[in-house]
PDB file of C-alpha atoms and ligand atoms in Angstrom:
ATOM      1  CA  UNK A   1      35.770   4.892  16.080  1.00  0.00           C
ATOM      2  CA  UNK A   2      33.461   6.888  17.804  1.00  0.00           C
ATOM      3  CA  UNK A   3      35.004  10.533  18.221  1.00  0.00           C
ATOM      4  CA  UNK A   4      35.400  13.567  16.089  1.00  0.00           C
ATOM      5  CA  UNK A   5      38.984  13.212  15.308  1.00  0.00           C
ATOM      6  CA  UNK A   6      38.139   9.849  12.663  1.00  0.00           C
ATOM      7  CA  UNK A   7      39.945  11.434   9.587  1.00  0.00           C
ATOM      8  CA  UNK A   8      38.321  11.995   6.223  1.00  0.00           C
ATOM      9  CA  UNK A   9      40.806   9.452   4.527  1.00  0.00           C
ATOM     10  CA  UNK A  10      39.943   6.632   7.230  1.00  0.00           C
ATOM     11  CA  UNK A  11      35.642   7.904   6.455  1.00  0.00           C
ATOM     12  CA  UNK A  12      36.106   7.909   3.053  1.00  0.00           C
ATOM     13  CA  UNK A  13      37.499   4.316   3.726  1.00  0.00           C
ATOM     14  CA  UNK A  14      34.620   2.777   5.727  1.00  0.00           C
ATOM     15  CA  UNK A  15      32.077   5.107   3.738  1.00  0.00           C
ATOM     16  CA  UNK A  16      32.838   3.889  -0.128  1.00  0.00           C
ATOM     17  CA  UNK A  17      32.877   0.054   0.496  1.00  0.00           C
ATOM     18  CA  UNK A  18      29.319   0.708   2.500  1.00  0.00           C
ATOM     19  CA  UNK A  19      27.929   2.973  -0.528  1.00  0.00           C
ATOM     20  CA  UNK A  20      29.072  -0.218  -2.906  1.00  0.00           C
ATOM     21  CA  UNK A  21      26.646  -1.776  -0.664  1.00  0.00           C
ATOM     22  CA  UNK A  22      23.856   0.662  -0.909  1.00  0.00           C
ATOM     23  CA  UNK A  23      24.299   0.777  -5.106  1.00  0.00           C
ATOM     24  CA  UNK A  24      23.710  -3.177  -5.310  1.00  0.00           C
ATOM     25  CA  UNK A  25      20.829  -2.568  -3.119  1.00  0.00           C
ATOM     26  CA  UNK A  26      19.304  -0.251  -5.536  1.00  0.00           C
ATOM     27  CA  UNK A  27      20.629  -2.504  -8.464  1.00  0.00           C
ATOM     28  CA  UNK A  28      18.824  -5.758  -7.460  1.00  0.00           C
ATOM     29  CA  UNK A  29      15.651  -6.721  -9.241  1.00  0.00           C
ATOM     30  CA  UNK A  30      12.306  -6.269  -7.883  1.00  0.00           C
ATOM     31  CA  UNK A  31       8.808  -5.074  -7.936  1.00  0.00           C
ATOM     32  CA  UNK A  32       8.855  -1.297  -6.932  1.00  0.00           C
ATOM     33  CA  UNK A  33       6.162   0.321  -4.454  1.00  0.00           C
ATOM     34  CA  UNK A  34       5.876   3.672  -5.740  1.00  0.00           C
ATOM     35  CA  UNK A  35       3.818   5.817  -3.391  1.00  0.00           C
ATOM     36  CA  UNK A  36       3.969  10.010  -4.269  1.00  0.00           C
ATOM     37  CA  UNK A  37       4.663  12.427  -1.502  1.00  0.00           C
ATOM     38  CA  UNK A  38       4.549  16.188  -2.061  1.00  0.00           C
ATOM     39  CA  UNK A  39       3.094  15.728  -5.909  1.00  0.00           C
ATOM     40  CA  UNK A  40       2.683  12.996  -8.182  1.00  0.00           C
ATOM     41  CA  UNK A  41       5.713  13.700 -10.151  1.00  0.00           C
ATOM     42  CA  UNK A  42       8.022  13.767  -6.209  1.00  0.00           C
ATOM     43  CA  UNK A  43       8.246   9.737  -5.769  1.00  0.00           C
ATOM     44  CA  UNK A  44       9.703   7.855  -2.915  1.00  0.00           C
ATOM     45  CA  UNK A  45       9.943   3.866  -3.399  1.00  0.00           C
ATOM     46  CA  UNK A  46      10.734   1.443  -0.452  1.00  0.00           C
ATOM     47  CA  UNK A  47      14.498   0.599  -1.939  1.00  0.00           C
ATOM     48  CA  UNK A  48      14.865   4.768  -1.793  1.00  0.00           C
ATOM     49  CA  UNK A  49      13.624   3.833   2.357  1.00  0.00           C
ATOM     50  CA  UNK A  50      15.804   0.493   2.374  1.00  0.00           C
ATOM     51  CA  UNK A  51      19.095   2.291   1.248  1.00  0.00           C
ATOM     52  CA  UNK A  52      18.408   4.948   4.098  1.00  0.00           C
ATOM     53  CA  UNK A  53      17.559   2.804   6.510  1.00  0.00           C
ATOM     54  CA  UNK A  54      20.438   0.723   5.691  1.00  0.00           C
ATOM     55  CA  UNK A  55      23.475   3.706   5.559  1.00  0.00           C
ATOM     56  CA  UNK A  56      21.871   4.744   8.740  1.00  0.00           C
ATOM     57  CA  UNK A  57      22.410   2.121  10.699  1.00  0.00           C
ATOM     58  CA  UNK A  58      25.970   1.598   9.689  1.00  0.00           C
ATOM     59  CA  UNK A  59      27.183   4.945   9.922  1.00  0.00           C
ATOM     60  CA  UNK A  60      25.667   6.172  13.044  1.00  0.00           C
ATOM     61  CA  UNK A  61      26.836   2.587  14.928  1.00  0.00           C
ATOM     62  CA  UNK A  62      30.335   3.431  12.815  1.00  0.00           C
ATOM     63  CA  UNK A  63      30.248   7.196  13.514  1.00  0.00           C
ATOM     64  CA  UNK A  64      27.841   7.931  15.972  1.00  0.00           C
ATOM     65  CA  UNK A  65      27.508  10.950  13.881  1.00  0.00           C
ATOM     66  CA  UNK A  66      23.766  12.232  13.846  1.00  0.00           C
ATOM     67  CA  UNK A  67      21.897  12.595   9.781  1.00  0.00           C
ATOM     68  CA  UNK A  68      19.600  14.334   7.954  1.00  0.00           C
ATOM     69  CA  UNK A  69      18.339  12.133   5.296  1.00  0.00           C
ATOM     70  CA  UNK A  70      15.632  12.844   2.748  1.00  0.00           C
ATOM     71  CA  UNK A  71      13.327   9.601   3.584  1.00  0.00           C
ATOM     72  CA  UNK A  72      13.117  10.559   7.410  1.00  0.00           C
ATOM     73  CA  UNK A  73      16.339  10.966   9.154  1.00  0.00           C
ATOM     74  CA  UNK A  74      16.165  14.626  11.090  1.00  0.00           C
ATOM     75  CA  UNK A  75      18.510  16.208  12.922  1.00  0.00           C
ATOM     76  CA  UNK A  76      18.342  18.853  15.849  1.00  0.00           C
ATOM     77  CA  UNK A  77      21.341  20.782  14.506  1.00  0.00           C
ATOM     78  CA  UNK A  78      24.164  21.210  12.180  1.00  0.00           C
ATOM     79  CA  UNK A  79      26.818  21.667  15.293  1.00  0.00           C
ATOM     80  CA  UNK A  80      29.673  19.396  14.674  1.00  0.00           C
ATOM     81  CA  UNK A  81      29.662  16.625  12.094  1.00  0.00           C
ATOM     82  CA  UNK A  82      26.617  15.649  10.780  1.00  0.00           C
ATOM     83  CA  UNK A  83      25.939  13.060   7.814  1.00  0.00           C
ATOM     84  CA  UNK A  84      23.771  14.533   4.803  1.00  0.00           C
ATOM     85  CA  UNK A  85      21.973  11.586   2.310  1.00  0.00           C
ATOM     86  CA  UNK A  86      19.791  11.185  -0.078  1.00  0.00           C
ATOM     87  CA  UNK A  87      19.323   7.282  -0.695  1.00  0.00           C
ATOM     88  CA  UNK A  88      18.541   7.687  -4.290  1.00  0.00           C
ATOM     89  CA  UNK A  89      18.592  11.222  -5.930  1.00  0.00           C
ATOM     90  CA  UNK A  90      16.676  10.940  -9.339  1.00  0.00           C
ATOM     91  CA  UNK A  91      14.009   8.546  -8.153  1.00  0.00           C
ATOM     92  CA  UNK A  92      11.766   9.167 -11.212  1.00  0.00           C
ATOM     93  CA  UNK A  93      14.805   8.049 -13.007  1.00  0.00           C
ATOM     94  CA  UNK A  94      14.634   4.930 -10.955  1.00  0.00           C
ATOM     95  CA  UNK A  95      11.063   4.412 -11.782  1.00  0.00           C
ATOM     96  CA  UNK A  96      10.856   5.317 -15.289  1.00  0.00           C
ATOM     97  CA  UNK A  97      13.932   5.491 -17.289  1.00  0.00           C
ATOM     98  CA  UNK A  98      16.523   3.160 -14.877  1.00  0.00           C
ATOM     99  CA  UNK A  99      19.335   5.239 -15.240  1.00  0.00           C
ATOM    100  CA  UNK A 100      20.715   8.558 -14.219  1.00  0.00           C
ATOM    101  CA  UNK A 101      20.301   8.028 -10.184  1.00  0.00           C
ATOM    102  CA  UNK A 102      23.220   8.777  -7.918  1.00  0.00           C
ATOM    103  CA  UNK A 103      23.474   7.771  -3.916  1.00  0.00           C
ATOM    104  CA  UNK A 104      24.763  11.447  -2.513  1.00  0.00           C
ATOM    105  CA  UNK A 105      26.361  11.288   1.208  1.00  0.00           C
ATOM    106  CA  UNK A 106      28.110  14.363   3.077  1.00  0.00           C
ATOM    107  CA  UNK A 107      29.876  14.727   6.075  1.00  0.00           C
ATOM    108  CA  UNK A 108      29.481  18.790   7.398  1.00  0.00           C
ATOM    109  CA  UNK A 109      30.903  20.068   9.603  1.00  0.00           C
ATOM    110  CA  UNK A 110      29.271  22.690  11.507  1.00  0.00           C
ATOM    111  CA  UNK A 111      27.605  23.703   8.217  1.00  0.00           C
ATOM    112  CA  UNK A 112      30.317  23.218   5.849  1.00  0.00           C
ATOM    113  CA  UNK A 113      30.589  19.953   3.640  1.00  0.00           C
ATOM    114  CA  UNK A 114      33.973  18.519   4.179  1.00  0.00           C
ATOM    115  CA  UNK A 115      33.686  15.130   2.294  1.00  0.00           C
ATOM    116  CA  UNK A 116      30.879  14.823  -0.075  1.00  0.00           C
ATOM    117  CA  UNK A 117      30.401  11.324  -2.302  1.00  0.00           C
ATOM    118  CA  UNK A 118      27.939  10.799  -5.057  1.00  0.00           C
ATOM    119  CA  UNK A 119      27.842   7.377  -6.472  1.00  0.00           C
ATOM    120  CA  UNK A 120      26.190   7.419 -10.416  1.00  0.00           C
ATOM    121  CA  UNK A 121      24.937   4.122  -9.538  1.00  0.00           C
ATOM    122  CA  UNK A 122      24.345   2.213 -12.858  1.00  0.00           C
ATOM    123  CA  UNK A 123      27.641   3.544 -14.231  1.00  0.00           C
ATOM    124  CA  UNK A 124      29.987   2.564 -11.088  1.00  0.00           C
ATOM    125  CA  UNK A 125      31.190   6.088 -10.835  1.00  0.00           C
ATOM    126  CA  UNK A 126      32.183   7.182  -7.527  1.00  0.00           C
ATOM    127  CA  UNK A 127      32.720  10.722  -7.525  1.00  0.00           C
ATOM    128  CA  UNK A 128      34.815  11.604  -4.029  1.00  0.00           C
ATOM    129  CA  UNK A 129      35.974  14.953  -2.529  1.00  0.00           C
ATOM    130  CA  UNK A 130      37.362  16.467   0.378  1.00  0.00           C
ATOM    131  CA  UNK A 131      37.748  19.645   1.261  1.00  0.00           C
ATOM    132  CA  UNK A 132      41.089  21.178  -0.117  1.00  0.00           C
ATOM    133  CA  UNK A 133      41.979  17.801  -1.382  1.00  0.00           C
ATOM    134  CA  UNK A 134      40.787  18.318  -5.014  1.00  0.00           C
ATOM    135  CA  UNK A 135      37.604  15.954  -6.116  1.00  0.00           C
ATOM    136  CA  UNK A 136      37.778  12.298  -7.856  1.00  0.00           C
ATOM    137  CA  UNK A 137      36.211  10.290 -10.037  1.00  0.00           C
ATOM    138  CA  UNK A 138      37.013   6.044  -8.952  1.00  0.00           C
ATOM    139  CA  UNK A 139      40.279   7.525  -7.662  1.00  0.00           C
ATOM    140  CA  UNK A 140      41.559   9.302 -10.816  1.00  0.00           C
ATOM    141  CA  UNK A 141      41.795  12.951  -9.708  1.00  0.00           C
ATOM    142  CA  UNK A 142      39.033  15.460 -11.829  1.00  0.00           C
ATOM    143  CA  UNK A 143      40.523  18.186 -13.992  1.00  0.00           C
ATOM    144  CA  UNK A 144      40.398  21.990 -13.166  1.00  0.00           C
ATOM    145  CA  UNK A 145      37.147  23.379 -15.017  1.00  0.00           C
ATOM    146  CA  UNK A 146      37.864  26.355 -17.835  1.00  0.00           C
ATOM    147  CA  UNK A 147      37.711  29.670 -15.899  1.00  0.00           C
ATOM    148  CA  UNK A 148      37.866  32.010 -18.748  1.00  0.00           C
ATOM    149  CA  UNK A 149      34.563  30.535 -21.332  1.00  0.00           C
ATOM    150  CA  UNK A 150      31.446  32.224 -21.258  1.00  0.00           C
ATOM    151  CA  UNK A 151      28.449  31.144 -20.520  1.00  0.00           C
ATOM    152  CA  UNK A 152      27.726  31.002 -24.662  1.00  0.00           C
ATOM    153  CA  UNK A 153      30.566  28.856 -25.236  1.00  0.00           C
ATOM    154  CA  UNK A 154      29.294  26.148 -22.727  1.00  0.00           C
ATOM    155  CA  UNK A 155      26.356  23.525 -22.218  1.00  0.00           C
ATOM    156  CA  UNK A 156      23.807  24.672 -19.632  1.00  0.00           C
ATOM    157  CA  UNK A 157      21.931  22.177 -17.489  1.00  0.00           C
ATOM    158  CA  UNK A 158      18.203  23.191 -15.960  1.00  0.00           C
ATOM    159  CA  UNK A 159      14.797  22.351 -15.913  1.00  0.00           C
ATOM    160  CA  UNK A 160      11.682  23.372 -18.043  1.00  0.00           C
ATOM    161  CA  UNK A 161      10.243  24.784 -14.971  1.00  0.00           C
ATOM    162  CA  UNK A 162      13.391  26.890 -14.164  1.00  0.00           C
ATOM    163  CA  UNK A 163      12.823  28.308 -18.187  1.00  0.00           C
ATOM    164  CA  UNK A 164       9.220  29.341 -17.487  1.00  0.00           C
ATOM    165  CA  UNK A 165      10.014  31.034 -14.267  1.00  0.00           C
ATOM    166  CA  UNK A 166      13.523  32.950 -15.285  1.00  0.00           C
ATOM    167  CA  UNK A 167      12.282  34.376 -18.892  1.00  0.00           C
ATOM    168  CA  UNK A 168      16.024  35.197 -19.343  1.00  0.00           C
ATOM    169  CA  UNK A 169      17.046  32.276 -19.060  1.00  0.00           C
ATOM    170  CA  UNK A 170      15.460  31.195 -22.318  1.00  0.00           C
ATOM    171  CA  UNK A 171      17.014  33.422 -24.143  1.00  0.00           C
ATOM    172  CA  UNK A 172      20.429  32.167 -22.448  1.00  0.00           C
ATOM    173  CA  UNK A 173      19.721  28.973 -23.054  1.00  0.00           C
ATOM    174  CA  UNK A 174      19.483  29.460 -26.849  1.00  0.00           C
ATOM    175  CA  UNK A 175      22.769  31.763 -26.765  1.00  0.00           C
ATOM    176  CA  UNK A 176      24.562  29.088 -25.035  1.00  0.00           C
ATOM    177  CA  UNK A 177      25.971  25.612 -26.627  1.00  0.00           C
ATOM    178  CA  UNK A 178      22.508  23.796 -25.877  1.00  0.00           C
ATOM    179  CA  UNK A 179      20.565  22.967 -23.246  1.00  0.00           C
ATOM    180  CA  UNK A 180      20.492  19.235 -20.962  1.00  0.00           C
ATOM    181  CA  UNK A 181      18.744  18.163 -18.179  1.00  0.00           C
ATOM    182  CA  UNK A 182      18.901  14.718 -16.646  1.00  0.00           C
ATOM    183  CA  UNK A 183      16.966  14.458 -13.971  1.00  0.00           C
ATOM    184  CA  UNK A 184      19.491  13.820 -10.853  1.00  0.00           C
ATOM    185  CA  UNK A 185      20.001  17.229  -9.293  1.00  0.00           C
ATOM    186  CA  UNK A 186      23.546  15.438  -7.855  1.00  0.00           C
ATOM    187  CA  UNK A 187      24.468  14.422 -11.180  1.00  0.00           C
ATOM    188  CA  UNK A 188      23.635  17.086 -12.947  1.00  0.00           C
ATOM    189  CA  UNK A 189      26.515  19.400 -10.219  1.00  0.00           C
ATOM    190  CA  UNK A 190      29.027  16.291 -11.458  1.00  0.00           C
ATOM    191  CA  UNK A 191      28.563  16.928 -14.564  1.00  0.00           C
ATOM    192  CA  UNK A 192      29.703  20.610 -14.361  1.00  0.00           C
ATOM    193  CA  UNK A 193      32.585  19.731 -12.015  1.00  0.00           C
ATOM    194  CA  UNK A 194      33.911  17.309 -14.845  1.00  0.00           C
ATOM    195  CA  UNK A 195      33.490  19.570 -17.095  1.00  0.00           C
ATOM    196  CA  UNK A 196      31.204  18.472 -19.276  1.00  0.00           C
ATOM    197  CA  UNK A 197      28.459  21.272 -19.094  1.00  0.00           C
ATOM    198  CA  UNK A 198      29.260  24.784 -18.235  1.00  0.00           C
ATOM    199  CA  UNK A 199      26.383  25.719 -15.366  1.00  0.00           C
ATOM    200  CA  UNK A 200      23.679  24.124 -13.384  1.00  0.00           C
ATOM    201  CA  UNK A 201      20.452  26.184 -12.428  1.00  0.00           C
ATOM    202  CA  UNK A 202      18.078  25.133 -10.098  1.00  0.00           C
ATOM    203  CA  UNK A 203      15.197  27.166  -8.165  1.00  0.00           C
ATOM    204  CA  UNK A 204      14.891  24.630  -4.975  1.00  0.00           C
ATOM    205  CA  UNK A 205      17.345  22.495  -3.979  1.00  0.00           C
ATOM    206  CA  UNK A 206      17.315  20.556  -0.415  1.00  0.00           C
ATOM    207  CA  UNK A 207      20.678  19.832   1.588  1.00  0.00           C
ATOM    208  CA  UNK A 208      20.155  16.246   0.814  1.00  0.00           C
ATOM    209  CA  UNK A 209      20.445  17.080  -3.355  1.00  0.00           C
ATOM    210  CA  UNK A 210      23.217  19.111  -3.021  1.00  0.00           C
ATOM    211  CA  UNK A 211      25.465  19.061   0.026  1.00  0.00           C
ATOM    212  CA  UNK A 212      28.159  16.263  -1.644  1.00  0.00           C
ATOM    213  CA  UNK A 213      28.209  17.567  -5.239  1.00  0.00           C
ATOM    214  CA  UNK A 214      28.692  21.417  -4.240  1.00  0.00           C
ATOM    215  CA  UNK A 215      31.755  20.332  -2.745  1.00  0.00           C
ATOM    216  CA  UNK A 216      32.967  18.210  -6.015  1.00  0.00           C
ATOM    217  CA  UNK A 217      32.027  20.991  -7.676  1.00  0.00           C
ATOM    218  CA  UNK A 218      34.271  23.474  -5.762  1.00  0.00           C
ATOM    219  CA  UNK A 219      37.291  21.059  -5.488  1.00  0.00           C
ATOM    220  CA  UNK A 220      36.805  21.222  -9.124  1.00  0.00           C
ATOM    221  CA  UNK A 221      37.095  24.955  -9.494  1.00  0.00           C
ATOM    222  CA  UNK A 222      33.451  25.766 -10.285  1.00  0.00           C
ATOM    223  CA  UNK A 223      32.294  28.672  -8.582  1.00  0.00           C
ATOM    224  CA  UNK A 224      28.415  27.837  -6.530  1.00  0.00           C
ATOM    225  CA  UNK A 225      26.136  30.517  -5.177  1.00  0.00           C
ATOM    226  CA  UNK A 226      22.413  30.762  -4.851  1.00  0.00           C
ATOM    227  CA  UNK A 227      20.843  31.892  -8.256  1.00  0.00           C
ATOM    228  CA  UNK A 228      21.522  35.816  -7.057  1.00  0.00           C
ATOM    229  CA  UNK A 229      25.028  35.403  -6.130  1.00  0.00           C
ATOM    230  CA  UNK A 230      24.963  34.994  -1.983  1.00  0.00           C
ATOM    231  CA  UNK A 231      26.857  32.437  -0.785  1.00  0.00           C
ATOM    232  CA  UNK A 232      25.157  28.846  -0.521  1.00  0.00           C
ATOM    233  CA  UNK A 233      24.198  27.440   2.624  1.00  0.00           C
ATOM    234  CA  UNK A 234      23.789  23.925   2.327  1.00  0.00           C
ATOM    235  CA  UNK A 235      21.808  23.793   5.568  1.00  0.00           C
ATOM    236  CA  UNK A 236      19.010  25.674   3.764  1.00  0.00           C
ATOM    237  CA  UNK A 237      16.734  24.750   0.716  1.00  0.00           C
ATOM    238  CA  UNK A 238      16.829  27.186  -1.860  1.00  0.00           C
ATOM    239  CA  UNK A 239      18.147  28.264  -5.379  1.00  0.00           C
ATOM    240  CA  UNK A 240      21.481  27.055  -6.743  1.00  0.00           C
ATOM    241  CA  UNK A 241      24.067  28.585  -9.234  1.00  0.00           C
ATOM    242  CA  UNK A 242      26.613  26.895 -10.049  1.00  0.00           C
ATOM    243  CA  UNK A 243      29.188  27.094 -12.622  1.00  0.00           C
ATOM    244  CA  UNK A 244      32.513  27.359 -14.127  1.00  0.00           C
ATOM    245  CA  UNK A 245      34.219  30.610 -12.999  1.00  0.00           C
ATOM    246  CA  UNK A 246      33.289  33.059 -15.966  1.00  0.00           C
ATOM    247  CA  UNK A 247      30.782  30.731 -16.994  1.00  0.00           C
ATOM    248  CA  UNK A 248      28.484  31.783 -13.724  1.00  0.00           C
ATOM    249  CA  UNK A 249      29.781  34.940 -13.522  1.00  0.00           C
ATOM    250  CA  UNK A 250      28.792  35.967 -17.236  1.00  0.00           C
ATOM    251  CA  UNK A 251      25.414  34.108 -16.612  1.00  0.00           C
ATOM    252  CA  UNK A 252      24.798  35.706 -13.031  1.00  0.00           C
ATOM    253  CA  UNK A 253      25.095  38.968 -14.459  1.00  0.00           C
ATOM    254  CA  UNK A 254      22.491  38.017 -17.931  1.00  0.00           C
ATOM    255  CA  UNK A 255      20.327  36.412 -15.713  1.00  0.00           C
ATOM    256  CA  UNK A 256      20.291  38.745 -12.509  1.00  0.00           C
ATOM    257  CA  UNK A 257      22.775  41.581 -12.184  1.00  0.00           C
ATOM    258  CA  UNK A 258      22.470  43.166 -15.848  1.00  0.00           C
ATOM    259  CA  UNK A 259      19.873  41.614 -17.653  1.00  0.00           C
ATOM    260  CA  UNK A 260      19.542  43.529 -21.108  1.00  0.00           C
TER     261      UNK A 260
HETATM  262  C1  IPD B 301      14.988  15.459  -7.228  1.00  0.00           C
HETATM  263  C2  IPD B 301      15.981  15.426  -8.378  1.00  0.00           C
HETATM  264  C3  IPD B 301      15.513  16.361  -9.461  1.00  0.00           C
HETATM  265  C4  IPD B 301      15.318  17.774  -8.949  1.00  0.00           C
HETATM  266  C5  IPD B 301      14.369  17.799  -7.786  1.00  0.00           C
HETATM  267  C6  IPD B 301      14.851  16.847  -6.685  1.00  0.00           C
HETATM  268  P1  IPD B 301      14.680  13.219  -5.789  1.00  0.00           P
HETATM  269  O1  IPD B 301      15.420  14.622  -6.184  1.00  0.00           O
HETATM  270  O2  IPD B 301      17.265  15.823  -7.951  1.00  0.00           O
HETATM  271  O3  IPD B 301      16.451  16.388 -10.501  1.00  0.00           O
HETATM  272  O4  IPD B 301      14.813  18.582  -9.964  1.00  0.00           O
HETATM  273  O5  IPD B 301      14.262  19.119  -7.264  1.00  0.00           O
HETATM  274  O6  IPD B 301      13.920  16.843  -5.639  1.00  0.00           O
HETATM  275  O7  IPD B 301      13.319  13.576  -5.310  1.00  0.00           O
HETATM  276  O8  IPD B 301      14.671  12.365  -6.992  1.00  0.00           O
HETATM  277  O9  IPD B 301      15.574  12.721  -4.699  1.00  0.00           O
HETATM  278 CA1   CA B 302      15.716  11.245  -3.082  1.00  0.00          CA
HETATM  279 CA1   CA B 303      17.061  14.504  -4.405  1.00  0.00          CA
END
């Protein structure tokens, strides 16, 4: 299999046994080296480099498909099909509270994700989509989200530093059902594409976070935009919108288009 015309089923087929892989790699006991890279609260450890390293290997000799991954893998261009990962999204997580990591891989194509996979690894939850073809969670098929709810009949997911930058979104926040974050930008999409919390807001986002779990989140009817309503690109890094139909739509408009 070296060509463009592998299909997404027989990907998806090579790709989830290999991610199984990657999650006992990240599973297995041992002393981590925890060096910082932009600040000391952005952490990179060598399992985060060993997963890479390791997904790389296969799926380029598999594929022959270039990738952009977060721990080093770059890429010239998006032409074509291109593999997007981030070995372990939520490496604080990793470090300090050993749960609420994911594995996120996505195959775009020519800019546009058209399988994306995030594994919640201590769970065992392989969350799977393709484009048009609905999303899954370990093969059972994810429920539409509500398109008619409000933002203030929902829970919102964001960060405290999205809450002292958007001072409206305080104010949402305390309007709304309640307020989560957990730490896994990947997740945190999942969790509104199953959903379980009405929006996700985020002020910078790389491909790597995000370019898997906006497409769950789509095949799940949640509607994804940057935080001022253009349309994503998940080639760029950036803001990120994303919620349940009226959900972003009513929060879009409190947050940006008609803020009172
Ligand atoms: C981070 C997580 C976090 C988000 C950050 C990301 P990393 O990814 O997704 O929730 O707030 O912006 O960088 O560094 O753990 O892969
Ligand atoms: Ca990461
Ligand atoms: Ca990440």
């Amino acid at each position: 299999m070296t060509t463009e015309s592998i299909s997404l089923d027989e990907l998806s087929a090579v790709v989830i046994p290999l991610l199984e892989q990657a999650r006992q790699i990240a599973l297995a006991p041992e002393e981590l080296e925890i060096q910082t890279k932009s600040d000391r609260n952005d952490l990179v450890t060598q399992v985060d480099k060993r997963i890479e390293q390791f997904l790389a290997k296969e799926l380029t000799e598999i594929t022959g498909y270039p990738m952009l991954g977060e721990e080093g893998h770059t890429l010239d261009s998006f032409a074509g099909r291109v593999w997007v990962l981030d070995p372990i999204d939520g490496t604080m997580n990793y470090v300090a509270t050993h749960r609420d990591y994911a594995i996120s891989l996505a195959l775009v194509e020519d800019g546009i994700p058209a399988l994306g996979i995030v594994v919640d690894v201590t769970k065992g939850l392989f969350y799977v989509a393709q484009k048009g073809k609905g999303a899954y969670c370990n093969n059972k098929k994810i429920d539409v989200v509500p398109d008619k709810l409000p933002y203030q009949d929902a829970v919102l997911i964001t960060d405290i530093k999205e809450i002292c930058a958007i001072p409206r979104l305080k104010q949402a926040l305390v309007d709304s059902r309640g307020h989560r974050r957990y730490g896994s930008a990947a997740l945190e999409l999942v969790e509104v594409a199953c959903g379980r919390a009405g929006a996700f807001v985020h002020l910078w986002v790389s491909p790597w976070d995000i370019a898997a779990a906006t497409l769950i989140c789509e095949e799940a009817g949640c509607t994804v935009t940057r935080l001022d309503g253009t349309n994503m690109d998940v080639r760029q890094k950036g803001s990120i919108l994303v919620g349940w139909p009226n959900v972003h739509s009513s929060l879009l408009k409190r947050l940006v288009q008609d803020p009172r």
